């Protein structure tokens, strides 16, 4: 087959352009219904929320009074909001790190096991199927100071002095919420990492074995770099999920003890529905939206740089 001449290239390019143009009307037909639904259920409510964030609406009355940037000024100076932001960032960093470490470890374990691979995969994934509310109730009972399984086991093995009020002590409440959330969420990210592991060519590991590389060296220089795409997806998803954490806190600690585990999402709920300050709560939601957007863009930009194409 000869090299195409310039005329043949021009004809081929023109044909390609015609084919692309011919598909445009069909693309619009499929895009318009989705665009209408997206506009009605996402864009319009978002614009409505942006307007309400500049009001003092209580969420019930028809009186919606415009107050300008007063809500955002209060957010800037509120110690309660600052505490919630600090708790949110601590919880987010902890969950992103721990969930991804646990997910990678479980994926490696399932990928290496020879027998009952589907059983192990199902066991690790099962907590993900539970709703946040159910998971919260389960762990609230497990960590209960009086009859919880953890304290009961400590008493039975002679470590009664180690028993603490896991959800009632400010020193342990956030740790308890974080670890229980890792237990629930790591299985989901494990599936993504497992798919990434199974896409890595076996020839690379065989060549590393021949060269005398041990298990850690193979993971450090082969497996982990080639999981860069999966790592980007999992870290972004876990970060967004952590910033929006609500169910577990609502059931396990109610933001307490005091305000020790109150996050931005939970304070939005408490202020908007508990204190009937929908305008202020909506302003907080807009701030959280901007925080998630900025962190996601930065995170994706950083992680994309280390992705390896193979």
Coordinates of C-alpha atoms in Angstrom, one line a residue:
X1 CA 0.0 0.0 0.0
X2 CA 1.6 3.3 -1.1
X3 CA 1.9 6.6 0.8
X4 CA -1.2 8.8 0.2
X5 CA -0.6 11.8 -2.1
X6 CA -1.6 15.3 -1.1
X7 CA -4.7 15.0 -3.2
X8 CA -5.8 11.8 -1.5
X9 CA -5.1 13.4 1.9
X10 CA -7.3 16.3 0.9
X11 CA -10.1 14.0 -0.2
X12 CA -9.8 12.0 2.9
X13 CA -9.9 15.1 5.1
X14 CA -13.0 16.5 3.3
X15 CA -14.8 13.1 3.6
X16 CA -14.0 13.1 7.3
X17 CA -15.4 16.6 7.8
X18 CA -18.6 15.6 5.9
X19 CA -19.0 12.6 8.1
X20 CA -18.6 14.7 11.3
X21 CA -21.0 17.3 10.0
X22 CA -23.6 14.6 9.1
X23 CA -23.7 13.4 12.7
X24 CA -24.2 16.9 14.3
X25 CA -28.0 17.0 14.0
X26 CA -28.3 13.5 15.6
X27 CA -26.0 14.6 18.4
X28 CA -28.2 17.6 19.2
X29 CA -31.3 15.4 19.3
X30 CA -29.6 13.3 22.1
X31 CA -28.1 16.2 23.9
X32 CA -31.2 18.5 24.2
X33 CA -33.3 16.3 26.5
X34 CA -30.4 15.7 28.9
X35 CA -29.6 19.4 28.8
X36 CA -33.2 20.4 29.6
X37 CA -33.3 18.0 32.6
X38 CA -29.8 19.2 33.8
X39 CA -30.9 22.8 33.5
X40 CA -34.2 22.2 35.5
X41 CA -32.7 20.0 38.3
X42 CA -29.2 21.4 38.6
X43 CA -28.6 24.8 37.0
X44 CA -31.9 26.4 38.1
X45 CA -31.7 25.2 41.7
X46 CA -28.0 26.3 41.9
X47 CA -28.9 29.8 40.7
X48 CA -31.8 29.9 43.2
X49 CA -29.5 28.9 46.0
X50 CA -27.0 31.5 45.0
X51 CA -29.8 34.1 45.3
X52 CA -31.1 32.8 48.7
X53 CA -27.5 33.0 50.1
X54 CA -27.9 36.8 50.0
X55 CA -31.2 36.8 51.9
X56 CA -32.3 36.3 55.5
X57 CA -35.0 33.7 54.6
X58 CA -36.1 31.4 57.3
X59 CA -37.2 28.6 55.0
X60 CA -40.9 28.9 55.9
X61 CA -42.3 32.4 55.5
X62 CA -42.9 34.2 52.2
X63 CA -40.8 37.1 53.4
X64 CA -37.4 36.9 51.6
X65 CA -35.4 39.9 52.6
X66 CA -32.2 40.7 50.6
X67 CA -29.3 41.5 53.0
X68 CA -26.3 41.5 50.6
X69 CA -23.1 39.9 51.8
X70 CA -24.1 39.8 55.5
X71 CA -24.3 36.0 55.6
X72 CA -20.8 35.7 54.1
X73 CA -19.4 38.3 56.5
X74 CA -20.9 36.2 59.4
X75 CA -19.3 33.1 57.9
X76 CA -15.9 34.8 57.8
X77 CA -16.1 35.8 61.4
X78 CA -18.0 32.9 63.0
X79 CA -15.9 30.7 65.4
X80 CA -18.4 27.9 65.0
X81 CA -17.9 27.9 61.2
X82 CA -14.1 28.0 61.6
X83 CA -14.3 25.0 63.9
X84 CA -16.5 23.1 61.4
X85 CA -14.1 24.0 58.6
X86 CA -11.2 22.7 60.7
X87 CA -13.1 19.5 61.5
X88 CA -14.0 19.0 57.8
X89 CA -10.4 19.4 56.6
X90 CA -9.1 17.0 59.3
X91 CA -11.7 14.5 58.4
X92 CA -11.2 14.9 54.7
X93 CA -7.4 14.5 54.8
X94 CA -7.7 11.5 57.1
X95 CA -10.3 9.7 55.0
X96 CA -8.6 10.3 51.7
X97 CA -5.3 8.9 53.0
X98 CA -6.7 6.0 55.1
X99 CA -9.4 4.9 52.6
X100 CA -7.0 4.8 49.7
X101 CA -4.3 2.9 51.7
X102 CA -6.9 0.4 52.9
X103 CA -8.4 0.1 49.4
X104 CA -5.0 -0.5 47.7
X105 CA -4.1 -3.1 50.4
X106 CA -7.3 -5.0 49.9
X107 CA -7.0 -4.8 46.1
X108 CA -3.5 -6.3 46.3
X109 CA -4.7 -9.0 48.6
X110 CA -7.7 -10.0 46.4
X111 CA -5.5 -9.8 43.3
X112 CA -2.9 -12.2 44.7
X113 CA -5.2 -14.7 46.4
X114 CA -5.8 -17.9 44.4
X115 CA -8.8 -19.5 46.2
X116 CA -12.1 -17.8 47.0
X117 CA -11.2 -14.6 45.2
X118 CA -14.9 -13.7 44.6
X119 CA -15.7 -14.4 48.3
X120 CA -13.0 -12.1 49.6
X121 CA -14.0 -9.4 47.1
X122 CA -17.6 -9.7 48.3
X123 CA -16.7 -9.5 51.9
X124 CA -14.6 -6.4 51.4
X125 CA -17.2 -4.7 49.3
X126 CA -20.2 -5.6 51.5
X127 CA -19.9 -2.5 53.9
X128 CA -20.3 -0.3 50.8
X129 CA -23.8 -1.6 50.3
X130 CA -25.0 -0.3 53.7
X131 CA -26.4 3.2 53.9
X132 CA -24.6 5.8 56.0
X133 CA -27.5 5.8 58.4
X134 CA -27.4 2.0 58.9
X135 CA -23.7 2.0 59.2
X136 CA -23.9 4.8 61.8
X137 CA -26.3 2.9 64.0
X138 CA -24.2 -0.3 63.8
X139 CA -21.1 1.5 64.8
X140 CA -22.9 3.5 67.5
X141 CA -23.9 0.3 69.1
X142 CA -20.4 -1.3 68.7
X143 CA -18.7 1.7 70.3
X144 CA -21.3 2.3 73.0
X145 CA -19.6 2.9 76.4
X146 CA -21.9 0.7 78.5
X147 CA -22.7 -2.3 76.2
X148 CA -20.6 -1.8 73.1
X149 CA -18.6 -4.8 71.7
X150 CA -15.3 -2.9 71.8
X151 CA -15.4 -2.1 75.5
X152 CA -16.9 -5.5 76.3
X153 CA -13.9 -7.2 74.6
X154 CA -11.5 -5.0 76.5
X155 CA -13.1 -5.9 79.8
X156 CA -13.1 -9.6 79.0
X157 CA -9.4 -9.7 78.2
X158 CA -8.4 -7.8 81.3
X159 CA -7.9 -4.4 79.7
X160 CA -10.8 -2.6 81.4
X161 CA -8.6 0.4 82.0
X162 CA -8.5 1.0 78.3
X163 CA -12.3 1.4 77.9
X164 CA -13.3 4.9 76.9
X165 CA -16.5 6.6 75.8
X166 CA -15.6 6.4 72.1
X167 CA -18.4 8.7 70.9
X168 CA -18.8 10.8 74.0
X169 CA -15.1 11.9 74.5
X170 CA -13.9 14.7 72.3
X171 CA -10.5 13.0 72.0
X172 CA -11.9 9.9 70.4
X173 CA -15.2 10.9 68.8
X174 CA -13.7 12.1 65.5
X175 CA -11.3 9.1 65.4
X176 CA -14.3 6.8 65.8
X177 CA -16.2 8.4 63.0
X178 CA -13.2 8.4 60.7
X179 CA -12.3 4.7 61.2
X180 CA -16.0 3.6 60.8
X181 CA -16.2 5.6 57.6
X182 CA -13.0 4.0 56.3
X183 CA -14.6 0.6 57.0
X184 CA -17.6 1.5 55.0
X185 CA -16.0 3.3 52.0
X186 CA -12.7 1.4 51.3
X187 CA -14.4 -1.5 49.6
X188 CA -15.8 0.8 46.9
X189 CA -12.3 2.1 46.0
X190 CA -10.9 -1.4 46.2
X191 CA -13.0 -2.4 43.1
X192 CA -11.5 0.5 41.1
X193 CA -7.9 -0.4 42.2
X194 CA -8.6 -4.0 41.5
X195 CA -9.6 -3.2 37.9
X196 CA -6.4 -1.2 37.6
X197 CA -4.3 -4.0 38.9
X198 CA -5.8 -6.5 36.5
X199 CA -5.0 -4.2 33.6
X200 CA -1.2 -4.2 34.4
X201 CA 0.6 -6.6 32.0
X202 CA 1.9 -9.7 33.7
X203 CA 5.1 -9.5 31.7
X204 CA 6.3 -6.6 33.8
X205 CA 6.1 -8.6 37.1
X206 CA 7.8 -11.5 35.4
X207 CA 10.6 -9.4 34.2
X208 CA 11.0 -7.8 37.6
X209 CA 11.2 -11.3 39.2
X210 CA 13.9 -12.3 36.8
X211 CA 15.8 -9.1 37.6
X212 CA 15.6 -10.0 41.3
X213 CA 13.1 -7.3 42.5
X214 CA 11.4 -8.1 45.7
X215 CA 7.7 -7.5 46.4
X216 CA 8.1 -4.0 47.8
X217 CA 10.3 -2.9 44.8
X218 CA 7.8 -4.3 42.4
X219 CA 5.0 -2.4 44.1
X220 CA 7.0 0.9 44.4
X221 CA 8.4 1.0 40.8
X222 CA 5.9 -0.9 38.8
X223 CA 2.5 -1.4 40.4
X224 CA 2.0 1.9 42.1
X225 CA 3.1 4.1 39.1
X226 CA 0.7 2.1 36.8
X227 CA -2.1 2.7 39.2
X228 CA -1.9 6.4 38.7
X229 CA -5.1 6.6 36.8
X230 CA -7.0 4.7 39.4
X231 CA -5.4 6.7 42.1
X232 CA -6.6 10.0 40.6
X233 CA -10.2 8.7 40.3
X234 CA -10.3 7.3 43.9
X235 CA -8.7 10.3 45.6
X236 CA -11.0 12.7 43.9
X237 CA -14.1 10.6 44.7
X238 CA -13.0 10.0 48.3
X239 CA -12.2 13.7 48.8
X240 CA -15.6 14.8 47.5
X241 CA -17.3 12.2 49.7
X242 CA -15.4 13.2 52.8
X243 CA -16.1 16.9 52.3
X244 CA -19.9 16.1 52.2
X245 CA -19.9 13.6 55.0
X246 CA -23.2 13.8 56.9
X247 CA -25.0 10.5 57.7
X248 CA -22.4 9.0 60.0
X249 CA -22.1 12.2 62.0
X250 CA -25.9 12.7 62.3
X251 CA -26.3 9.2 63.7
X252 CA -23.2 8.6 65.7
X253 CA -22.4 11.9 67.4
X254 CA -24.9 14.6 66.3
X255 CA -21.9 16.9 65.8
X256 CA -20.8 16.4 69.4
X257 CA -19.7 16.1 72.0
X258 CA -20.0 19.8 72.0
X259 CA -18.9 20.8 68.4
X260 CA -16.0 18.2 68.3
X261 CA -17.3 16.5 65.1
X262 CA -19.5 19.2 63.6
X263 CA -18.5 19.6 59.9
X264 CA -19.6 22.1 57.2
X265 CA -22.3 19.8 55.9
X266 CA -23.7 19.1 59.3
X267 CA -23.7 22.8 60.3
X268 CA -25.6 23.6 57.1
X269 CA -28.3 21.1 58.2
X270 CA -28.4 22.4 61.8
X271 CA -28.5 26.0 60.8
X272 CA -30.9 25.7 57.9
X273 CA -33.4 23.3 59.4
X274 CA -32.8 23.4 63.2
X275 CA -32.3 27.2 63.6
X276 CA -34.5 28.1 60.6
X277 CA -31.8 30.2 58.9
X278 CA -32.1 29.0 55.4
X279 CA -30.4 32.0 54.0
X280 CA -27.3 31.5 56.1
X281 CA -27.3 27.8 55.6
X282 CA -27.5 28.3 51.8
X283 CA -24.6 30.7 52.0
X284 CA -22.6 28.0 53.8
X285 CA -23.5 25.5 51.1
X286 CA -22.2 27.9 48.4
X287 CA -19.0 28.3 50.3
X288 CA -18.7 24.5 50.5
X289 CA -19.4 24.2 46.8
X290 CA -16.5 26.6 46.0
X291 CA -14.2 24.7 48.4
X292 CA -15.0 21.4 46.8
X293 CA -14.6 22.9 43.3
X294 CA -11.2 24.5 44.0
X295 CA -9.8 21.4 45.9
X296 CA -11.0 19.1 43.1
X297 CA -9.4 21.2 40.3
X298 CA -6.1 21.4 42.2
X299 CA -6.1 17.7 43.1
X300 CA -6.8 16.6 39.6
X301 CA -4.2 18.9 38.1
X302 CA -1.5 17.5 40.5
X303 CA -2.5 13.9 40.1
X304 CA -2.7 14.0 36.3
X305 CA 0.9 14.9 36.1
X306 CA 2.0 11.6 37.5
X307 CA -0.2 9.4 35.5
X308 CA 1.6 6.9 33.3
X309 CA 0.5 5.9 29.9
X310 CA 1.3 2.4 28.8

